[in-house]
Amino acid sequence: MENSKLPVFMMTIVAIIVGVALYKQFDFSTQTFANPALSVVYGITFLFAVFLLVRNYRKTARK
């Protein structure tokens, strides 16, 4: 049974949405985040989604 592409697609959408939200939270003039606690959650979620995408890409590149 072949792996489904749906989890990769979903993680890509999650990474884009959370990355944009994290970018909007950052104030470039003061170099701070508007909501630091929420930004930490966004950052962890973004890094996790990117980690899963990279891990899946490396696994498919070996095959």
Tab-separated table of N, CA and C in Angstrom:
chain	number	residue	atom	x	y	z
A	1	MET	N	0.841	-1.176	0.000
A	1	MET	CA	0.000	0.000	0.000
A	1	MET	C	0.890	1.245	0.000
A	2	GLU	N	0.645	2.118	-0.923
A	2	GLU	CA	1.468	3.314	-1.058
A	2	GLU	C	1.050	4.374	-0.037
A	3	ASN	N	2.043	5.147	0.439
A	3	ASN	CA	1.753	6.202	1.395
A	3	ASN	C	0.902	7.279	0.752
A	4	SER	N	0.008	7.830	1.528
A	4	SER	CA	-0.855	8.893	1.044
A	4	SER	C	-0.128	10.226	1.083
A	5	LYS	N	-0.414	11.083	0.150
A	5	LYS	CA	0.191	12.419	0.098
A	5	LYS	C	-0.586	13.418	0.945
A	6	LEU	N	-1.703	13.001	1.518
A	6	LEU	CA	-2.536	13.904	2.298
A	6	LEU	C	-1.827	14.473	3.522
A	7	PRO	N	-1.098	13.679	4.336
A	7	PRO	CA	-0.404	14.273	5.489
A	7	PRO	C	0.644	15.306	5.085
A	8	VAL	N	1.323	15.089	3.971
A	8	VAL	CA	2.319	16.055	3.504
A	8	VAL	C	1.624	17.342	3.098
A	9	PHE	N	0.520	17.226	2.393
A	9	PHE	CA	-0.237	18.399	1.975
A	9	PHE	C	-0.764	19.158	3.183
A	10	MET	N	-1.291	18.434	4.168
A	10	MET	CA	-1.833	19.084	5.364
A	10	MET	C	-0.739	19.787	6.161
A	11	MET	N	0.426	19.155	6.307
A	11	MET	CA	1.525	19.786	7.041
A	11	MET	C	2.055	21.002	6.295
A	12	THR	N	2.008	20.974	4.976
A	12	THR	CA	2.416	22.139	4.201
A	12	THR	C	1.469	23.302	4.446
A	13	ILE	N	0.176	23.029	4.439
A	13	ILE	CA	-0.818	24.075	4.700
A	13	ILE	C	-0.667	24.609	6.123
A	14	VAL	N	-0.456	23.724	7.094
A	14	VAL	CA	-0.267	24.148	8.488
A	14	VAL	C	0.972	25.021	8.613
A	15	ALA	N	2.073	24.620	7.967
A	15	ALA	CA	3.312	25.397	8.042
A	15	ALA	C	3.128	26.784	7.430
A	16	ILE	N	2.409	26.870	6.328
A	16	ILE	CA	2.187	28.174	5.683
A	16	ILE	C	1.326	29.068	6.562
A	17	ILE	N	0.233	28.536	7.067
A	17	ILE	CA	-0.689	29.342	7.879
A	17	ILE	C	-0.019	29.811	9.166
A	18	VAL	N	0.643	28.914	9.855
A	18	VAL	CA	1.276	29.268	11.131
A	18	VAL	C	2.472	30.191	10.892
A	19	GLY	N	3.211	29.974	9.814
A	19	GLY	CA	4.329	30.854	9.491
A	19	GLY	C	3.880	32.276	9.210
A	20	VAL	N	2.797	32.417	8.477
A	20	VAL	CA	2.259	33.752	8.191
A	20	VAL	C	1.750	34.407	9.476
A	21	ALA	N	1.082	33.642	10.316
A	21	ALA	CA	0.586	34.190	11.582
A	21	ALA	C	1.747	34.623	12.479
A	22	LEU	N	2.809	33.837	12.499
A	22	LEU	CA	3.986	34.193	13.292
A	22	LEU	C	4.652	35.448	12.742
A	23	TYR	N	4.702	35.561	11.432
A	23	TYR	CA	5.270	36.749	10.789
A	23	TYR	C	4.456	37.998	11.121
A	24	LYS	N	3.125	37.864	11.144
A	24	LYS	CA	2.263	39.005	11.461
A	24	LYS	C	2.360	39.408	12.921
A	25	GLN	N	2.693	38.474	13.809
A	25	GLN	CA	2.823	38.771	15.231
A	25	GLN	C	4.081	39.585	15.534
A	26	PHE	N	5.078	39.500	14.665
A	26	PHE	CA	6.365	40.137	14.934
A	26	PHE	C	6.327	41.609	14.551
A	27	ASP	N	6.780	42.472	15.473
A	27	ASP	CA	6.863	43.915	15.229
A	27	ASP	C	8.320	44.235	14.911
A	28	PHE	N	8.594	44.605	13.665
A	28	PHE	CA	9.963	44.807	13.224
A	28	PHE	C	10.572	46.090	13.771
A	29	SER	N	9.770	47.061	14.127
A	29	SER	CA	10.327	48.316	14.655
A	29	SER	C	10.881	48.143	16.066
A	30	THR	N	10.218	47.328	16.872
A	30	THR	CA	10.693	47.116	18.240
A	30	THR	C	11.370	45.767	18.435
A	31	GLN	N	11.362	44.923	17.402
A	31	GLN	CA	11.957	43.583	17.456
A	31	GLN	C	11.344	42.716	18.555
A	32	THR	N	10.039	42.806	18.738
A	32	THR	CA	9.326	42.000	19.736
A	32	THR	C	8.071	41.399	19.110
A	33	PHE	N	7.482	40.470	19.835
A	33	PHE	CA	6.226	39.870	19.414
A	33	PHE	C	5.079	40.534	20.153
A	34	ALA	N	3.934	40.636	19.499
A	34	ALA	CA	2.763	41.247	20.120
A	34	ALA	C	2.253	40.392	21.276
A	35	ASN	N	2.154	39.098	21.077
A	35	ASN	CA	1.731	38.145	22.109
A	35	ASN	C	2.818	37.088	22.246
A	36	PRO	N	3.744	37.255	23.199
A	36	PRO	CA	4.876	36.321	23.295
A	36	PRO	C	4.475	34.870	23.551
A	37	ALA	N	3.481	34.636	24.384
A	37	ALA	CA	3.083	33.255	24.688
A	37	ALA	C	2.478	32.584	23.461
A	38	LEU	N	1.642	33.298	22.740
A	38	LEU	CA	1.047	32.751	21.527
A	38	LEU	C	2.103	32.539	20.452
A	39	SER	N	3.079	33.408	20.407
A	39	SER	CA	4.162	33.276	19.431
A	39	SER	C	5.015	32.038	19.703
A	40	VAL	N	5.179	31.685	20.958
A	40	VAL	CA	5.911	30.459	21.301
A	40	VAL	C	5.157	29.238	20.790
A	41	VAL	N	3.848	29.220	20.966
A	41	VAL	CA	3.031	28.109	20.468
A	41	VAL	C	3.101	28.051	18.944
A	42	TYR	N	2.995	29.195	18.289
A	42	TYR	CA	3.121	29.243	16.829
A	42	TYR	C	4.493	28.747	16.390
A	43	GLY	N	5.527	29.150	17.075
A	43	GLY	CA	6.880	28.753	16.714
A	43	GLY	C	7.098	27.257	16.844
A	44	ILE	N	6.617	26.679	17.933
A	44	ILE	CA	6.758	25.236	18.132
A	44	ILE	C	5.977	24.473	17.068
A	45	THR	N	4.773	24.920	16.767
A	45	THR	CA	3.963	24.269	15.743
A	45	THR	C	4.615	24.385	14.367
A	46	PHE	N	5.152	25.551	14.052
A	46	PHE	CA	5.818	25.763	12.773
A	46	PHE	C	7.045	24.862	12.642
A	47	LEU	N	7.866	24.808	13.677
A	47	LEU	CA	9.059	23.966	13.631
A	47	LEU	C	8.701	22.485	13.518
A	48	PHE	N	7.658	22.048	14.206
A	48	PHE	CA	7.219	20.661	14.131
A	48	PHE	C	6.734	20.311	12.723
A	49	ALA	N	5.959	21.207	12.114
A	49	ALA	CA	5.460	20.959	10.756
A	49	ALA	C	6.615	20.910	9.757
A	50	VAL	N	7.568	21.820	9.881
A	50	VAL	CA	8.719	21.819	8.979
A	50	VAL	C	9.565	20.575	9.206
A	51	PHE	N	9.727	20.165	10.452
A	51	PHE	CA	10.481	18.938	10.754
A	51	PHE	C	9.848	17.728	10.075
A	52	LEU	N	8.526	17.601	10.171
A	52	LEU	CA	7.847	16.475	9.535
A	52	LEU	C	7.983	16.521	8.019
A	53	LEU	N	7.907	17.708	7.440
A	53	LEU	CA	8.064	17.829	5.991
A	53	LEU	C	9.470	17.451	5.542
A	54	VAL	N	10.473	17.893	6.278
A	54	VAL	CA	11.855	17.569	5.921
A	54	VAL	C	12.112	16.077	6.097
A	55	ARG	N	11.599	15.494	7.171
A	55	ARG	CA	11.790	14.066	7.412
A	55	ARG	C	11.135	13.238	6.309
A	56	ASN	N	9.939	13.631	5.892
A	56	ASN	CA	9.261	12.918	4.816
A	56	ASN	C	10.003	13.098	3.491
A	57	TYR	N	10.511	14.283	3.231
A	57	TYR	CA	11.252	14.526	1.999
A	57	TYR	C	12.526	13.686	1.952
A	58	ARG	N	13.233	13.615	3.064
A	58	ARG	CA	14.469	12.821	3.105
A	58	ARG	C	14.176	11.334	2.952
A	59	LYS	N	13.048	10.885	3.523
A	59	LYS	CA	12.687	9.479	3.412
A	59	LYS	C	12.324	9.118	1.978
A	60	THR	N	11.604	9.988	1.286
A	60	THR	CA	11.235	9.691	-0.094
A	60	THR	C	12.416	9.862	-1.048
A	61	ALA	N	13.387	10.681	-0.701
A	61	ALA	CA	14.545	10.872	-1.558
A	61	ALA	C	15.456	9.639	-1.535
A	62	ARG	N	15.453	8.896	-0.450
A	62	ARG	CA	16.277	7.689	-0.334
A	62	ARG	C	15.734	6.540	-1.162
A	63	LYS	N	14.429	6.525	-1.401
A	63	LYS	CA	13.810	5.398	-2.127
A	63	LYS	C	14.098	5.435	-3.570
